Coordinates of C-alpha atoms in Angstrom, one line a residue:
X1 CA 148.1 160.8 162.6
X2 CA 147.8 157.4 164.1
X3 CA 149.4 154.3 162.6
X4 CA 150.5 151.1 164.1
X5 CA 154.0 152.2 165.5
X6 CA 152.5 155.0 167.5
X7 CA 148.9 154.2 168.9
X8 CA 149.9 154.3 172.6
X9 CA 151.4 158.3 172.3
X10 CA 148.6 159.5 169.8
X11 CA 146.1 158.1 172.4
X12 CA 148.2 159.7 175.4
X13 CA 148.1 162.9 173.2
X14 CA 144.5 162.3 172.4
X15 CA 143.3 162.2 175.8
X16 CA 145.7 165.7 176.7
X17 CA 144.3 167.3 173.7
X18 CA 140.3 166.7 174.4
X19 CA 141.2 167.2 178.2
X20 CA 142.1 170.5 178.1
X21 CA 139.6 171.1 175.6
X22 CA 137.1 169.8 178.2
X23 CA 135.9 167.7 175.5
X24 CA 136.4 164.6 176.9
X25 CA 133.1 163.7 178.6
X26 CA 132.0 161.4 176.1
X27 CA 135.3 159.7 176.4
X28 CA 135.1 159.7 180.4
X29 CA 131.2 158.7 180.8
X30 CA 128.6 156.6 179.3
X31 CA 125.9 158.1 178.1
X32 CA 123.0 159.9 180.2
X33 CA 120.0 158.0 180.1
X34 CA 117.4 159.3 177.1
X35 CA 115.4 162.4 177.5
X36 CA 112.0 162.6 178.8
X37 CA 108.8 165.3 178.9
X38 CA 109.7 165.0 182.7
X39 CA 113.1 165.4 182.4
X40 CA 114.9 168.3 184.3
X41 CA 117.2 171.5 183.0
X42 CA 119.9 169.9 184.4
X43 CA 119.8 166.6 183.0
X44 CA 118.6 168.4 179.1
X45 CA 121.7 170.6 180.1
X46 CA 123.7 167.1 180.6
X47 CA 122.6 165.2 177.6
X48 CA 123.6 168.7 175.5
X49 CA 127.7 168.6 177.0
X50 CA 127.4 165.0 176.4
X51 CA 125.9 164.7 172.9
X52 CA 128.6 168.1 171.9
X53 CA 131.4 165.9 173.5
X54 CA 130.9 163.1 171.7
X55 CA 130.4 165.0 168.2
X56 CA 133.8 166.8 169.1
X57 CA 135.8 163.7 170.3
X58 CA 134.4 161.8 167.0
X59 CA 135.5 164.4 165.0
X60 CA 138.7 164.4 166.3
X61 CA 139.2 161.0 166.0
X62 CA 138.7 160.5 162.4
X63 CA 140.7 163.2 161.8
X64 CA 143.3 161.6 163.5
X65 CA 142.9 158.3 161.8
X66 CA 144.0 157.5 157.7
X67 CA 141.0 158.2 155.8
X68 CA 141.3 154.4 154.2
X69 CA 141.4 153.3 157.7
X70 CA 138.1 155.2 157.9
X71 CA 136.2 153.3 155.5
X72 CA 136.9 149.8 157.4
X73 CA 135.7 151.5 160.8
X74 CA 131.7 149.9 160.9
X75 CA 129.0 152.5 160.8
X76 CA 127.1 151.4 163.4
X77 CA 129.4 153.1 165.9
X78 CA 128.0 156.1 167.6
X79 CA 130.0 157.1 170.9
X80 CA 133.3 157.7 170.9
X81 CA 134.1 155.5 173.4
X82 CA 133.2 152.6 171.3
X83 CA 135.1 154.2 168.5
X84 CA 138.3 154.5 170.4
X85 CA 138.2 150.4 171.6
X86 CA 137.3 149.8 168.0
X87 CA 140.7 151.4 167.3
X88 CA 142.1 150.2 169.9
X89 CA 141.4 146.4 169.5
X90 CA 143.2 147.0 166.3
X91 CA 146.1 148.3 167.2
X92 CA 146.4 146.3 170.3
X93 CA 145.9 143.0 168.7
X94 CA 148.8 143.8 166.3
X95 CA 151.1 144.8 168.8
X96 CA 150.3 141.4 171.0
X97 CA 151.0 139.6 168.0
X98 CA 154.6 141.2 167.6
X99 CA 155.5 140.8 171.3
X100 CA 154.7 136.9 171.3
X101 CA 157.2 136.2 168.8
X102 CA 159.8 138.3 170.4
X103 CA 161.1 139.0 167.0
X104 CA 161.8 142.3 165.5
X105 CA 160.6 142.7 162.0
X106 CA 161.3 145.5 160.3
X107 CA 158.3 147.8 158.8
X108 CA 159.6 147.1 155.4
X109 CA 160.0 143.3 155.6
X110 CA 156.0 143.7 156.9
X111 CA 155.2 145.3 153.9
X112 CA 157.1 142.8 151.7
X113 CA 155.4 140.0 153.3
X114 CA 152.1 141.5 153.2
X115 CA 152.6 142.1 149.3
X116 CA 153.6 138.4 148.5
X117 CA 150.8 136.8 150.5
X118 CA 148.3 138.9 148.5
X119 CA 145.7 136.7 146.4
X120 CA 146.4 136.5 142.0
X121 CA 143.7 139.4 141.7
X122 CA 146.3 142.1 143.5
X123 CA 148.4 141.2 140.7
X124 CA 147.9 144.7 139.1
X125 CA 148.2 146.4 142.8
X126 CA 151.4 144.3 143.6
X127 CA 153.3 145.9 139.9
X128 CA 151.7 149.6 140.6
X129 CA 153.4 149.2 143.7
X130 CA 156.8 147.8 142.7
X131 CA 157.0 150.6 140.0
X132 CA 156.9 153.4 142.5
X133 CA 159.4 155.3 143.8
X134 CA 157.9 155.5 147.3
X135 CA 157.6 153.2 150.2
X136 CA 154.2 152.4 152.3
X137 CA 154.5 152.2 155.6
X138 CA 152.3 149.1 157.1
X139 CA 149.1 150.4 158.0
X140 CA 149.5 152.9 154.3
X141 CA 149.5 149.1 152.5
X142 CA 146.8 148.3 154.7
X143 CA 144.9 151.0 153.4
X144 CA 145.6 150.9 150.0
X145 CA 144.7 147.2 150.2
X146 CA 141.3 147.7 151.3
X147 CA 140.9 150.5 148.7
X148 CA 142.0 147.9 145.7
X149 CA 139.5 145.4 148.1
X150 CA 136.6 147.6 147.4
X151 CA 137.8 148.6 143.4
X152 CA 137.8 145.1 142.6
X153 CA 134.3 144.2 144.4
X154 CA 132.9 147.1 142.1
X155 CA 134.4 145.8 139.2
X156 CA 132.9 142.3 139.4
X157 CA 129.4 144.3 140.0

């Protein structure tokens, strides 16, 4: 399972995994261009390995992703190359942000930061937190977060 400490392996392992699955096309080409009456066996027979490559590798993918983190991943996203550098620009931008201030902070201190900068209406999120036994890791508050987000929208509708 991906989370922000570990994008770089679980995308290493990602690309082994679908690799020897040979299920990495999608991941490794755009696209063949859209079928036509004229089109050929070979290039029907392409758009098929493509179009089961990119079913698989999305599959995969949101397996391998929290399902909170799911919800926040936009719809309109159908290959899954775009779907990996949607990922990826998350992650990345995270880690960038870490290595400019050439500061350690640890996961905890994250999540205690997160949890005080959090607007009056998490109030009720920030005690149901504190009252639990168990830590969240960053990207679990995240996730929780945009859950409470989406609780709260439907309770003002």
């Amino acid at each position: 399972m991906v989370n922000g400490s570990n994008f770089k392996s679980w995308k290493d392992n990602l690309f082994i995994v679908l690799g020897v699955m040979d299920l990495n096309l999608a991941l490794r080409s755009n696209s063949p261009p859209p079928l036509t009456d004229e089109s050929t066996s070979d290039e029907k027979r392409d758009m098929e390995r493509w179009e089961k490559s990119n079913r698989m590798c999305m599959m995969i993918m949101k397996r391998a992703i929290p399902e909170p983190f799911r919800g926040t991943l936009s719809d309109q996203i159908t290959t899954a190359k775009e779907f990996l550098a949607n990922i990826e620009k998350r992650f990345v931008k995270n880690e960038k942000a870490e290595i400019a201030l050439q500061l350690e902070l640890s996961e905890d201190l994250l999540v205690h930061l997160v949890l005080i900068s959090l607007p009056a209406q998490f109030n009720q999120f920030k005690v149901t937190y504190n009252c639990q036994k168990e830590t969240w890791s960053l990207n679990e508050l995240i996730s929780h977060c945009v859950q409470e987000e989406e609780r709260l929208k439907q309770d003002r509708t």
